[in-house]
Amino acid sequence: MKTQNFIKLFLFTSYLFFSSCNKEDQLIENQENVLIEQNTSLKKGLAPRAGLKSIGSGVMMQAFYWDVPAGGTWWNHLNTKVAEWSNAGIDAIWLPPASKAQNGAYSMGYDPFDYFDFGEYNQMGSTETRFGSRTELVSLINTAHSNGLNVIADIVLNHNSGGDAEYNIFTGTDTWTDFQPASGMFDRTMYDFHPNDYHTNDSGVFGGFADLCHHKTYVQDWLWNDANSVAKYYMNVIGFDGWRFDYVKGFEPWVVKSWKNTVGGFSVGEYWDGNAATLDWWAGEAEASAFDFACYYRMRDAFEGNDLTRLNDDMLWKRNSTGAVTFVTNHDTDEIYNGKMLAYAYILTHEGYPTVFYRDYEEWLDKDKLNNLIWIHNNLASGNTTILYADNDEYVARRNGYNNAGLIVYINNSASWQERWVETNWSSTTIKDYTGHSGWEPVTQSDKWVKIQVPPSSYTVWSVK
């Protein structure tokens, strides 16, 4: 009897041991698979990738909006768009956060849970993300690359969501800081969030979510340092080419700098602030680009407030033209309803790296007119900018050219035709309006002055014929 009980106990203990080992083996296997994938990808030379357009040579497309259709169809939908966008002059597409978030198939990705689940693990109520499967994401990226487009990943590093409750010795309460993702990659506990044994907090907490502590070596290693880090996996395995960092007010600029310096790739931060000097400070500290919220707010003041003199005000592109990513609207901002095409005429003729919003391009505005402005940006808009005139209704600026003739842009926010004498880059030269809004083809005087015109609530862009 004792022998039988001993045998039963031995078998039960062996079952528990091997069951535990199997789970650990599965996690190890997941991580080994990641390294195998990554080493294979590195051998294929995916970073850097040849044949892609130079980021900043064209225009970025924000390839989503808030609450795009759920159901796992978005990656496949975009796959049908990228060839047309490339032909129009787009050089990069910015995708929404691609990994599994707390709300699973309903999430827009800004509540990240498992950075290594791109729609392949059954967790958070779904296998696919809102946008589709990992296979569909990789297919989209491959199609974009074959059309010369860079692919920008939206990265949420400030906060995480979806962890289980654990008793937190630093708060004396239960906190949702126990993260054990199905990928087996980047488990997290109370020690990896604020407060912890390193410090109480960093720059900012978002929405009450668990706030990652980037000063922890473990967190840095998983996010960007290690061979199987989030950054290296996104770039070398999935195929992303650059980064849009979400809510960078929530952590210090050195985080973006360290990430970028470790893995490379174009980097732009969402530092939501209308002060151009503050944006310039952040871009300098992070050694990255920043979205030009100062430009966004001044355009909103100008076109919604019917005062184009606001375009004289300080903006990031005026301080740091190579570090400014300009935009008219995005998935988070209020709309510029009046004069939105005028705002696009502004950013697509001025310095900075302009972004076009998916719904503006595909649904709300005149695609032909936007394509015309993209062509103008890519072919005529070079050199520094000189503002020639501004009042409540009219704005005229000159791009002085360095690899082409440059241009004159004339924006009219009034209800009637306007005409104005302006000083151009060209002496005794025939010029024309490249938008087709004016049929004039005037000849500049020997002193480079010429009269140009613009229709009501419209714009013209002039250059050498």
Tab-separated table of C-alpha atoms in Angstrom:
chain	number	residue	atom	x	y	z
A	1	MET	CA	0.000	0.000	0.000
A	2	LYS	CA	2.807	2.356	0.954
A	3	THR	CA	4.540	1.446	-2.318
A	4	GLN	CA	1.416	2.283	-4.349
A	5	ASN	CA	1.003	5.617	-2.545
A	6	PHE	CA	4.650	6.403	-3.154
A	7	ILE	CA	4.271	5.616	-6.857
A	8	LYS	CA	1.165	7.826	-7.093
A	9	LEU	CA	2.954	10.638	-5.276
A	10	PHE	CA	5.978	10.270	-7.567
A	11	LEU	CA	3.821	10.357	-10.683
A	12	PHE	CA	1.841	13.406	-9.473
A	13	THR	CA	5.029	15.275	-8.526
A	14	SER	CA	6.574	14.394	-11.884
A	15	TYR	CA	3.465	15.716	-13.658
A	16	LEU	CA	3.667	19.031	-11.822
A	17	PHE	CA	7.379	19.299	-12.522
A	18	PHE	CA	7.133	18.543	-16.241
A	19	SER	CA	4.008	20.694	-16.607
A	20	SER	CA	5.876	23.603	-15.085
A	21	CYS	CA	8.871	22.847	-17.272
A	22	ASN	CA	6.691	22.713	-20.351
A	23	LYS	CA	5.320	26.185	-19.595
A	24	GLU	CA	8.812	27.531	-19.017
A	25	ASP	CA	10.047	25.701	-22.119
A	26	GLN	CA	7.245	27.329	-24.137
A	27	LEU	CA	8.266	30.785	-22.917
A	28	ILE	CA	11.914	30.025	-23.691
A	29	GLU	CA	10.917	28.695	-27.099
A	30	ASN	CA	8.975	31.918	-27.807
A	31	GLN	CA	12.035	33.981	-26.986
A	32	GLU	CA	14.335	31.698	-28.982
A	33	ASN	CA	12.001	32.003	-31.969
A	34	VAL	CA	12.223	35.769	-31.690
A	35	LEU	CA	16.015	35.638	-31.758
A	36	ILE	CA	16.019	33.201	-34.675
A	37	GLU	CA	13.628	35.465	-36.614
A	38	GLN	CA	15.716	38.488	-35.798
A	39	ASN	CA	19.043	36.927	-36.734
A	40	THR	CA	17.535	35.712	-40.015
A	41	SER	CA	16.170	39.186	-40.724
A	42	LEU	CA	19.461	40.840	-39.932
A	43	LYS	CA	21.215	38.502	-42.359
A	44	LYS	CA	18.722	39.578	-45.008
A	45	GLY	CA	19.835	43.178	-44.462
A	46	LEU	CA	16.451	44.662	-43.608
A	47	ALA	CA	18.064	47.439	-41.588
A	48	PRO	CA	18.886	49.671	-43.306
A	49	ARG	CA	16.623	48.819	-46.201
A	50	ALA	CA	17.655	49.790	-49.708
A	51	GLY	CA	15.264	51.157	-52.282
A	52	LEU	CA	13.160	53.323	-49.967
A	53	LYS	CA	12.554	57.013	-50.488
A	54	SER	CA	14.467	59.367	-48.240
A	55	ILE	CA	12.198	60.410	-45.358
A	56	GLY	CA	11.580	64.122	-45.709
A	57	SER	CA	11.969	64.099	-49.474
A	58	GLY	CA	8.205	63.834	-49.836
A	59	VAL	CA	5.204	63.874	-47.525
A	60	MET	CA	4.144	61.607	-44.654
A	61	MET	CA	0.689	59.995	-44.663
A	62	GLN	CA	-0.989	59.446	-41.310
A	63	ALA	CA	-2.564	56.188	-42.398
A	64	PHE	CA	-5.350	55.988	-39.816
A	65	TYR	CA	-7.832	58.015	-37.809
A	66	TRP	CA	-9.467	57.525	-34.438
A	67	ASP	CA	-11.897	54.576	-34.484
A	68	VAL	CA	-11.017	53.164	-37.881
A	69	PRO	CA	-13.326	50.220	-38.652
A	70	ALA	CA	-12.875	47.302	-36.256
A	71	GLY	CA	-12.942	43.704	-37.399
A	72	GLY	CA	-9.312	43.202	-38.398
A	73	THR	CA	-9.554	44.694	-41.889
A	74	TRP	CA	-7.426	47.849	-41.661
A	75	TRP	CA	-4.025	46.401	-42.617
A	76	ASN	CA	-5.530	44.783	-45.717
A	77	HIS	CA	-7.345	48.025	-46.558
A	78	LEU	CA	-4.131	50.041	-46.408
A	79	ASN	CA	-2.406	47.423	-48.540
A	80	THR	CA	-4.601	48.549	-51.448
A	81	LYS	CA	-3.654	52.225	-50.944
A	82	VAL	CA	0.129	52.378	-50.666
A	83	ALA	CA	0.972	52.135	-54.375
A	84	GLU	CA	-1.289	55.100	-55.168
A	85	TRP	CA	0.142	57.079	-52.268
A	86	SER	CA	3.700	56.419	-53.388
A	87	ASN	CA	2.876	57.555	-56.905
A	88	ALA	CA	1.380	60.755	-55.470
A	89	GLY	CA	4.630	61.633	-53.701
A	90	ILE	CA	4.197	60.159	-50.223
A	91	ASP	CA	7.489	58.890	-48.780
A	92	ALA	CA	6.322	57.351	-45.485
A	93	ILE	CA	3.186	56.003	-43.841
A	94	TRP	CA	2.554	56.326	-40.114
A	95	LEU	CA	0.629	53.349	-38.711
A	96	PRO	CA	-1.318	53.170	-35.427
A	97	PRO	CA	0.133	51.175	-32.490
A	98	ALA	CA	0.320	47.678	-33.946
A	99	SER	CA	0.637	45.403	-30.924
A	100	LYS	CA	-2.034	43.887	-28.661
A	101	ALA	CA	-3.594	46.274	-26.168
A	102	GLN	CA	-5.940	45.838	-23.223
A	103	ASN	CA	-9.106	46.246	-25.262
A	104	GLY	CA	-8.042	43.625	-27.770
A	105	ALA	CA	-9.978	43.748	-31.023
A	106	TYR	CA	-11.587	47.072	-30.037
A	107	SER	CA	-8.438	48.972	-29.094
A	108	MET	CA	-6.732	51.670	-31.137
A	109	GLY	CA	-3.515	50.475	-29.500
A	110	TYR	CA	-2.791	53.304	-27.074
A	111	ASP	CA	-3.349	51.026	-24.046
A	112	PRO	CA	-0.478	48.585	-24.771
A	113	PHE	CA	-0.304	45.193	-23.078
A	114	ASP	CA	1.947	42.842	-25.102
A	115	TYR	CA	4.482	44.621	-27.308
A	116	PHE	CA	5.265	41.364	-29.134
A	117	ASP	CA	1.716	40.308	-30.052
A	118	PHE	CA	0.799	41.702	-33.465
A	119	GLY	CA	-2.372	39.646	-33.756
A	120	GLU	CA	-1.142	36.108	-33.190
A	121	TYR	CA	-1.889	35.262	-29.535
A	122	ASN	CA	-5.345	34.724	-28.062
A	123	GLN	CA	-5.353	37.226	-25.200
A	124	MET	CA	-7.272	40.321	-24.180
A	125	GLY	CA	-10.386	38.788	-25.743
A	126	SER	CA	-9.052	38.312	-29.265
A	127	THR	CA	-6.287	36.909	-31.425
A	128	GLU	CA	-6.165	39.645	-34.056
A	129	THR	CA	-5.802	43.301	-33.146
A	130	ARG	CA	-8.374	45.840	-34.273
A	131	PHE	CA	-6.336	46.232	-37.456
A	132	GLY	CA	-5.731	42.587	-38.361
A	133	SER	CA	-3.190	39.804	-37.958
A	134	ARG	CA	0.580	39.794	-37.828
A	135	THR	CA	0.660	38.190	-41.286
A	136	GLU	CA	-1.467	41.011	-42.696
A	137	LEU	CA	0.692	43.656	-41.013
A	138	VAL	CA	3.895	42.193	-42.444
A	139	SER	CA	2.252	41.942	-45.870
A	140	LEU	CA	1.319	45.637	-45.692
A	141	ILE	CA	4.851	46.612	-44.711
A	142	ASN	CA	6.324	44.517	-47.515
A	143	THR	CA	3.972	46.141	-50.042
A	144	ALA	CA	4.903	49.588	-48.737
A	145	HIS	CA	8.601	48.770	-49.061
A	146	SER	CA	8.155	47.453	-52.583
A	147	ASN	CA	6.652	50.851	-53.420
A	148	GLY	CA	9.545	52.745	-51.827
A	149	LEU	CA	7.609	53.800	-48.726
A	150	ASN	CA	9.021	53.918	-45.221
A	151	VAL	CA	6.756	52.634	-42.449
A	152	ILE	CA	6.579	54.556	-39.167
A	153	ALA	CA	5.567	52.681	-36.004
A	154	ASP	CA	3.499	54.455	-33.359
A	155	ILE	CA	5.233	53.564	-30.088
A	156	VAL	CA	3.578	54.003	-26.674
A	157	LEU	CA	6.325	53.920	-24.028
A	158	ASN	CA	4.868	56.005	-21.225
A	159	HIS	CA	2.179	53.661	-19.946
A	160	ASN	CA	0.842	50.102	-20.060
A	161	SER	CA	-2.620	48.654	-19.477
A	162	GLY	CA	-4.204	45.274	-18.852
A	163	GLY	CA	-1.978	43.923	-16.086
A	164	ASP	CA	-3.331	41.727	-13.302
A	165	ALA	CA	-3.653	42.955	-9.729
A	166	GLU	CA	-0.823	42.395	-7.298
A	167	TYR	CA	-0.120	43.664	-3.806
A	168	ASN	CA	2.245	46.590	-4.279
A	169	ILE	CA	4.787	47.085	-1.490
A	170	PHE	CA	5.463	50.635	-2.684
A	171	THR	CA	1.836	51.797	-2.406
A	172	GLY	CA	0.487	49.459	0.251
A	173	THR	CA	-2.432	48.669	-2.056
A	174	ASP	CA	-3.246	46.380	-4.951
A	175	THR	CA	-2.122	47.780	-8.310
A	176	TRP	CA	-2.625	46.532	-11.874
A	177	THR	CA	1.077	46.010	-12.497
A	178	ASP	CA	1.450	42.245	-12.996
A	179	PHE	CA	2.043	41.762	-16.727
A	180	GLN	CA	2.564	38.235	-18.051
A	181	PRO	CA	1.934	38.503	-21.815
A	182	ALA	CA	1.311	35.386	-23.883
A	183	SER	CA	4.355	36.110	-26.045
A	184	GLY	CA	6.529	35.390	-23.012
A	185	MET	CA	8.387	38.614	-23.735
A	186	PHE	CA	8.826	41.556	-21.343
A	187	ASP	CA	7.033	40.392	-18.210
A	188	ARG	CA	6.552	43.322	-15.833
A	189	THR	CA	5.818	43.769	-12.128
A	190	MET	CA	5.483	46.585	-9.597
A	191	TYR	CA	9.258	47.086	-9.754
A	192	ASP	CA	9.014	48.270	-13.375
A	193	PHE	CA	6.411	50.993	-12.777
A	194	HIS	CA	6.111	54.074	-10.578
A	195	PRO	CA	6.474	54.247	-7.640
A	196	ASN	CA	9.249	51.714	-7.125
A	197	ASP	CA	12.582	51.175	-5.414
A	198	TYR	CA	14.314	53.604	-7.805
A	199	HIS	CA	12.054	56.648	-7.557
A	200	THR	CA	8.456	57.702	-7.076
A	201	ASN	CA	7.651	59.173	-10.486
A	202	ASP	CA	8.986	60.647	-13.697
A	203	SER	CA	7.683	63.467	-15.895
A	204	GLY	CA	4.029	62.495	-16.122
A	205	VAL	CA	1.289	59.902	-15.679
A	206	PHE	CA	-1.332	59.348	-18.372
A	207	GLY	CA	-4.947	58.502	-17.588
A	208	GLY	CA	-4.183	56.549	-14.439
A	209	PHE	CA	-2.448	53.777	-16.427
A	210	ALA	CA	0.537	51.912	-14.998
A	211	ASP	CA	3.468	54.272	-15.607
A	212	LEU	CA	6.676	52.643	-16.881
A	213	CYS	CA	9.954	53.506	-15.168
A	214	HIS	CA	12.527	54.043	-17.920
A	215	HIS	CA	15.371	54.414	-15.422
A	216	LYS	CA	15.226	50.679	-14.699
A	217	THR	CA	17.885	48.749	-16.615
A	218	TYR	CA	15.449	45.868	-17.081
A	219	VAL	CA	12.950	48.188	-18.787
A	220	GLN	CA	15.627	49.795	-20.981
A	221	ASP	CA	16.923	46.383	-22.015
A	222	TRP	CA	13.496	45.149	-23.040
A	223	LEU	CA	12.495	48.376	-24.785
A	224	TRP	CA	15.610	49.100	-26.827
A	225	ASN	CA	18.941	47.649	-25.654
A	226	ASP	CA	18.734	43.858	-25.889
A	227	ALA	CA	18.874	41.817	-29.085
A	228	ASN	CA	15.224	40.848	-28.549
A	229	SER	CA	14.089	44.325	-27.478
A	230	VAL	CA	10.893	45.960	-28.683
A	231	ALA	CA	12.830	48.424	-30.865
A	232	LYS	CA	15.009	45.826	-32.563
A	233	TYR	CA	12.141	43.381	-33.031
A	234	TYR	CA	9.926	46.047	-34.607
A	235	MET	CA	12.676	47.122	-36.976
A	236	ASN	CA	14.554	43.929	-37.796
A	237	VAL	CA	11.761	41.357	-37.683
A	238	ILE	CA	8.483	43.140	-38.409
A	239	GLY	CA	10.082	45.669	-40.756
A	240	PHE	CA	9.341	49.143	-39.380
A	241	ASP	CA	11.672	51.946	-40.484
A	242	GLY	CA	11.029	54.719	-37.978
A	243	TRP	CA	9.171	55.841	-34.912
A	244	ARG	CA	6.386	58.144	-33.793
A	245	PHE	CA	6.658	58.386	-30.003
A	246	ASP	CA	3.365	58.903	-28.198
A	247	TYR	CA	2.954	61.303	-25.247
A	248	VAL	CA	6.624	62.155	-24.822
A	249	LYS	CA	5.716	64.659	-22.095
A	250	GLY	CA	5.387	61.594	-19.857
A	251	PHE	CA	9.116	60.818	-19.775
A	252	GLU	CA	12.438	62.549	-20.239
A	253	PRO	CA	13.843	63.266	-23.737
A	254	TRP	CA	16.843	60.998	-23.142
A	255	VAL	CA	14.545	57.980	-23.554
A	256	VAL	CA	13.870	58.830	-27.209
A	257	LYS	CA	17.515	59.758	-27.719
A	258	SER	CA	18.710	56.423	-26.303
A	259	TRP	CA	16.201	54.447	-28.361
A	260	LYS	CA	17.143	56.273	-31.571
A	261	ASN	CA	20.870	56.055	-30.946
A	262	THR	CA	20.599	52.318	-30.307
A	263	VAL	CA	18.464	51.248	-33.271
A	264	GLY	CA	18.393	54.219	-35.658
A	265	GLY	CA	15.434	55.170	-37.806
A	266	PHE	CA	13.508	58.399	-38.295
A	267	SER	CA	12.062	59.600	-34.968
A	268	VAL	CA	9.340	62.136	-34.195
A	269	GLY	CA	7.798	62.887	-30.828
A	270	GLU	CA	4.309	64.009	-29.878
A	271	TYR	CA	5.175	66.813	-27.460
A	272	TRP	CA	1.798	68.513	-27.288
A	273	ASP	CA	2.668	72.139	-26.642
A	274	GLY	CA	1.949	75.295	-28.636
A	275	ASN	CA	5.168	77.018	-27.555
A	276	ALA	CA	7.734	76.828	-30.359
A	277	ALA	CA	10.662	77.362	-27.990
A	278	THR	CA	9.564	74.417	-25.831
A	279	LEU	CA	9.201	72.186	-28.885
A	280	ASP	CA	12.656	73.235	-30.078
A	281	TRP	CA	14.099	72.442	-26.640
A	282	TRP	CA	12.575	68.959	-26.640
A	283	ALA	CA	13.723	68.205	-30.195
A	284	GLY	CA	17.255	69.259	-29.279
A	285	GLU	CA	17.350	67.190	-26.092
A	286	ALA	CA	15.863	64.114	-27.786
A	287	GLU	CA	17.858	64.622	-30.988
A	288	ALA	CA	14.639	63.910	-32.861
A	289	SER	CA	11.921	65.665	-34.808
A	290	ALA	CA	8.781	66.985	-33.142
A	291	PHE	CA	5.270	67.599	-34.383
A	292	ASP	CA	4.904	71.342	-34.871
A	293	PHE	CA	1.969	72.050	-32.565
A	294	ALA	CA	2.955	75.734	-32.590
A	295	CYS	CA	2.287	75.782	-36.347
A	296	TYR	CA	-0.984	73.869	-35.868
A	297	TYR	CA	-2.302	76.376	-33.327
A	298	ARG	CA	-1.193	79.421	-35.327
A	299	MET	CA	-2.913	78.048	-38.454
A	300	ARG	CA	-6.072	77.424	-36.446
A	301	ASP	CA	-5.909	81.009	-35.165
A	302	ALA	CA	-5.319	82.284	-38.689
A	303	PHE	CA	-7.962	80.358	-40.619
A	304	GLU	CA	-10.634	79.922	-37.953
A	305	GLY	CA	-10.070	83.420	-36.592
A	306	ASN	CA	-9.768	85.108	-40.011
A	307	ASP	CA	-6.446	86.709	-39.149
A	308	LEU	CA	-3.617	85.598	-41.412
A	309	THR	CA	-1.157	87.817	-39.546
A	310	ARG	CA	-0.984	84.948	-37.029
A	311	LEU	CA	1.121	83.138	-39.633
A	312	ASN	CA	3.865	85.647	-38.764
A	313	ASP	CA	4.078	84.154	-35.256
A	314	ASP	CA	6.699	81.790	-33.887
A	315	MET	CA	6.592	78.151	-35.027
A	316	LEU	CA	8.959	75.210	-34.742
A	317	TRP	CA	9.660	75.092	-38.479
A	318	LYS	CA	10.940	78.674	-38.299
A	319	ARG	CA	13.419	77.694	-35.560
A	320	ASN	CA	14.278	74.180	-36.687
A	321	SER	CA	13.099	73.449	-40.211
A	322	THR	CA	14.710	69.997	-40.375
A	323	GLY	CA	13.223	68.933	-37.032
A	324	ALA	CA	9.636	70.097	-37.560
A	325	VAL	CA	6.872	67.756	-38.713
A	326	THR	CA	3.950	69.952	-39.738
A	327	PHE	CA	0.306	68.905	-39.874
A	328	VAL	CA	-3.177	70.354	-40.340
A	329	THR	CA	-4.982	67.815	-38.177
A	330	ASN	CA	-4.506	64.327	-36.753
A	331	HIS	CA	-6.409	61.636	-34.857
A	332	ASP	CA	-6.390	63.671	-31.622
A	333	THR	CA	-6.753	67.321	-32.589
A	334	ASP	CA	-9.728	69.563	-33.197
A	335	GLU	CA	-10.564	70.175	-36.827
A	336	ILE	CA	-9.705	73.283	-38.814
A	337	TYR	CA	-13.018	73.528	-40.632
A	338	ASN	CA	-12.678	76.897	-42.351
A	339	GLY	CA	-9.857	77.095	-44.824
A	340	LYS	CA	-8.503	73.582	-44.355
A	341	MET	CA	-7.229	73.511	-47.943
A	342	LEU	CA	-5.572	76.864	-47.269
A	343	ALA	CA	-3.825	75.285	-44.294
A	344	TYR	CA	-2.582	72.451	-46.499
A	345	ALA	CA	-1.410	75.015	-49.044
A	346	TYR	CA	0.563	76.567	-46.192
A	347	ILE	CA	2.339	73.467	-44.852
A	348	LEU	CA	2.957	71.973	-48.313
A	349	THR	CA	4.734	75.094	-49.551
A	350	HIS	CA	6.667	75.962	-46.384
A	351	GLU	CA	9.605	74.420	-44.567
A	352	GLY	CA	9.237	71.363	-42.352
A	353	TYR	CA	8.207	67.797	-43.126
A	354	PRO	CA	4.444	67.903	-43.856
A	355	THR	CA	1.900	65.236	-42.901
A	356	VAL	CA	-1.394	64.536	-44.664
A	357	PHE	CA	-4.252	63.084	-42.620
A	358	TYR	CA	-5.911	59.949	-44.014
A	359	ARG	CA	-9.507	61.221	-43.868
A	360	ASP	CA	-8.589	64.555	-45.431
A	361	TYR	CA	-6.930	62.768	-48.322
A	362	GLU	CA	-9.307	59.844	-48.847
A	363	GLU	CA	-12.672	61.233	-47.700
A	364	TRP	CA	-13.068	64.881	-46.851
A	365	LEU	CA	-11.046	67.057	-49.226
A	366	ASP	CA	-10.311	67.207	-52.960
A	367	LYS	CA	-7.683	64.506	-53.569
A	368	ASP	CA	-6.614	66.041	-56.884
A	369	LYS	CA	-5.895	69.354	-55.192
A	370	LEU	CA	-3.944	67.632	-52.432
A	371	ASN	CA	-1.955	65.652	-54.998
A	372	ASN	CA	-1.187	68.900	-56.796
A	373	LEU	CA	0.111	70.443	-53.554
A	374	ILE	CA	2.170	67.328	-52.802
A	375	TRP	CA	3.730	67.612	-56.263
A	376	ILE	CA	4.451	71.303	-55.642
A	377	HIS	CA	6.060	70.454	-52.306
A	378	ASN	CA	8.258	67.753	-53.790
A	379	ASN	CA	9.282	69.667	-56.926
A	380	LEU	CA	9.211	73.404	-56.200
A	381	ALA	CA	9.365	74.045	-52.450
A	382	SER	CA	13.043	74.374	-51.558
A	383	GLY	CA	15.227	76.914	-49.852
A	384	ASN	CA	14.462	79.090	-46.884
A	385	THR	CA	11.253	81.109	-46.521
A	386	THR	CA	10.675	84.840	-46.732
A	387	ILE	CA	7.285	86.188	-45.672
A	388	LEU	CA	6.418	88.950	-48.137
A	389	TYR	CA	3.037	90.158	-46.884
A	390	ALA	CA	0.327	89.343	-44.343
A	391	ASP	CA	-2.923	90.947	-43.250
A	392	ASN	CA	-6.256	89.562	-42.046
A	393	ASP	CA	-7.164	88.097	-45.447
A	394	GLU	CA	-3.965	87.779	-47.465
A	395	TYR	CA	-0.661	86.006	-46.965
A	396	VAL	CA	2.260	85.851	-49.419
A	397	ALA	CA	5.545	84.014	-48.897
A	398	ARG	CA	8.546	83.088	-51.046
A	399	ARG	CA	10.634	79.914	-50.990
A	400	ASN	CA	14.026	81.042	-52.166
A	401	GLY	CA	15.092	77.767	-53.794
A	402	TYR	CA	18.327	75.804	-53.682
A	403	ASN	CA	17.801	72.771	-55.938
A	404	ASN	CA	15.033	74.311	-58.017
A	405	ALA	CA	13.581	77.727	-58.809
A	406	GLY	CA	11.619	78.069	-55.597
A	407	LEU	CA	8.083	79.459	-55.496
A	408	ILE	CA	5.688	82.179	-54.379
A	409	VAL	CA	2.569	81.104	-52.469
A	410	TYR	CA	-0.407	83.479	-52.249
A	411	ILE	CA	-3.198	82.580	-49.794
A	412	ASN	CA	-6.501	84.450	-49.809
A	413	ASN	CA	-9.018	84.030	-46.986
A	414	SER	CA	-11.415	86.688	-48.311
A	415	ALA	CA	-14.555	86.370	-50.431
A	416	SER	CA	-13.132	88.228	-53.456
A	417	TRP	CA	-10.251	87.994	-55.922
A	418	GLN	CA	-7.043	89.658	-54.787
A	419	GLU	CA	-3.973	90.964	-56.626
A	420	ARG	CA	-0.608	92.015	-55.275
A	421	TRP	CA	2.824	93.113	-56.458
A	422	VAL	CA	5.562	90.905	-54.990
A	423	GLU	CA	9.330	90.483	-55.289
A	424	THR	CA	10.258	87.095	-56.764
A	425	ASN	CA	13.448	85.066	-57.250
A	426	TRP	CA	13.406	85.669	-60.997
A	427	SER	CA	14.321	88.512	-63.308
A	428	SER	CA	12.627	88.940	-66.716
A	429	THR	CA	11.124	85.465	-66.505
A	430	THR	CA	7.709	84.061	-67.426
A	431	ILE	CA	5.996	82.459	-64.440
A	432	LYS	CA	2.745	80.574	-63.986
A	433	ASP	CA	0.419	79.368	-61.249
A	434	TYR	CA	1.029	75.649	-60.719
A	435	THR	CA	-2.321	75.077	-59.009
A	436	GLY	CA	-4.357	76.033	-62.094
A	437	HIS	CA	-6.405	78.506	-60.065
A	438	SER	CA	-5.163	81.414	-62.177
A	439	GLY	CA	-4.588	81.503	-65.917
A	440	TRP	CA	-2.147	84.398	-65.768
A	441	GLU	CA	1.388	83.898	-67.099
A	442	PRO	CA	3.059	87.208	-66.230
A	443	VAL	CA	6.688	88.137	-66.946
A	444	THR	CA	8.703	89.393	-64.004
A	445	GLN	CA	10.358	92.784	-64.335
A	446	SER	CA	14.106	93.180	-64.478
A	447	ASP	CA	14.055	94.011	-60.752
A	448	LYS	CA	12.176	90.696	-60.107
A	449	TRP	CA	8.850	92.311	-59.192
A	450	VAL	CA	5.575	91.057	-60.658
A	451	LYS	CA	1.842	91.252	-60.074
A	452	ILE	CA	0.106	87.961	-59.132
A	453	GLN	CA	-3.487	87.094	-58.267
A	454	VAL	CA	-5.523	84.612	-56.243
A	455	PRO	CA	-9.222	83.593	-56.286
A	456	PRO	CA	-11.502	84.040	-53.248
A	457	SER	CA	-10.991	81.553	-50.384
A	458	SER	CA	-8.195	79.935	-52.331
A	459	TYR	CA	-4.466	79.950	-53.065
A	460	THR	CA	-2.043	80.142	-55.979
A	461	VAL	CA	1.537	78.924	-56.230
A	462	TRP	CA	3.838	80.633	-58.731
A	463	SER	CA	7.128	79.517	-60.220
A	464	VAL	CA	9.092	79.545	-63.433
A	465	LYS	CA	7.119	78.274	-66.401
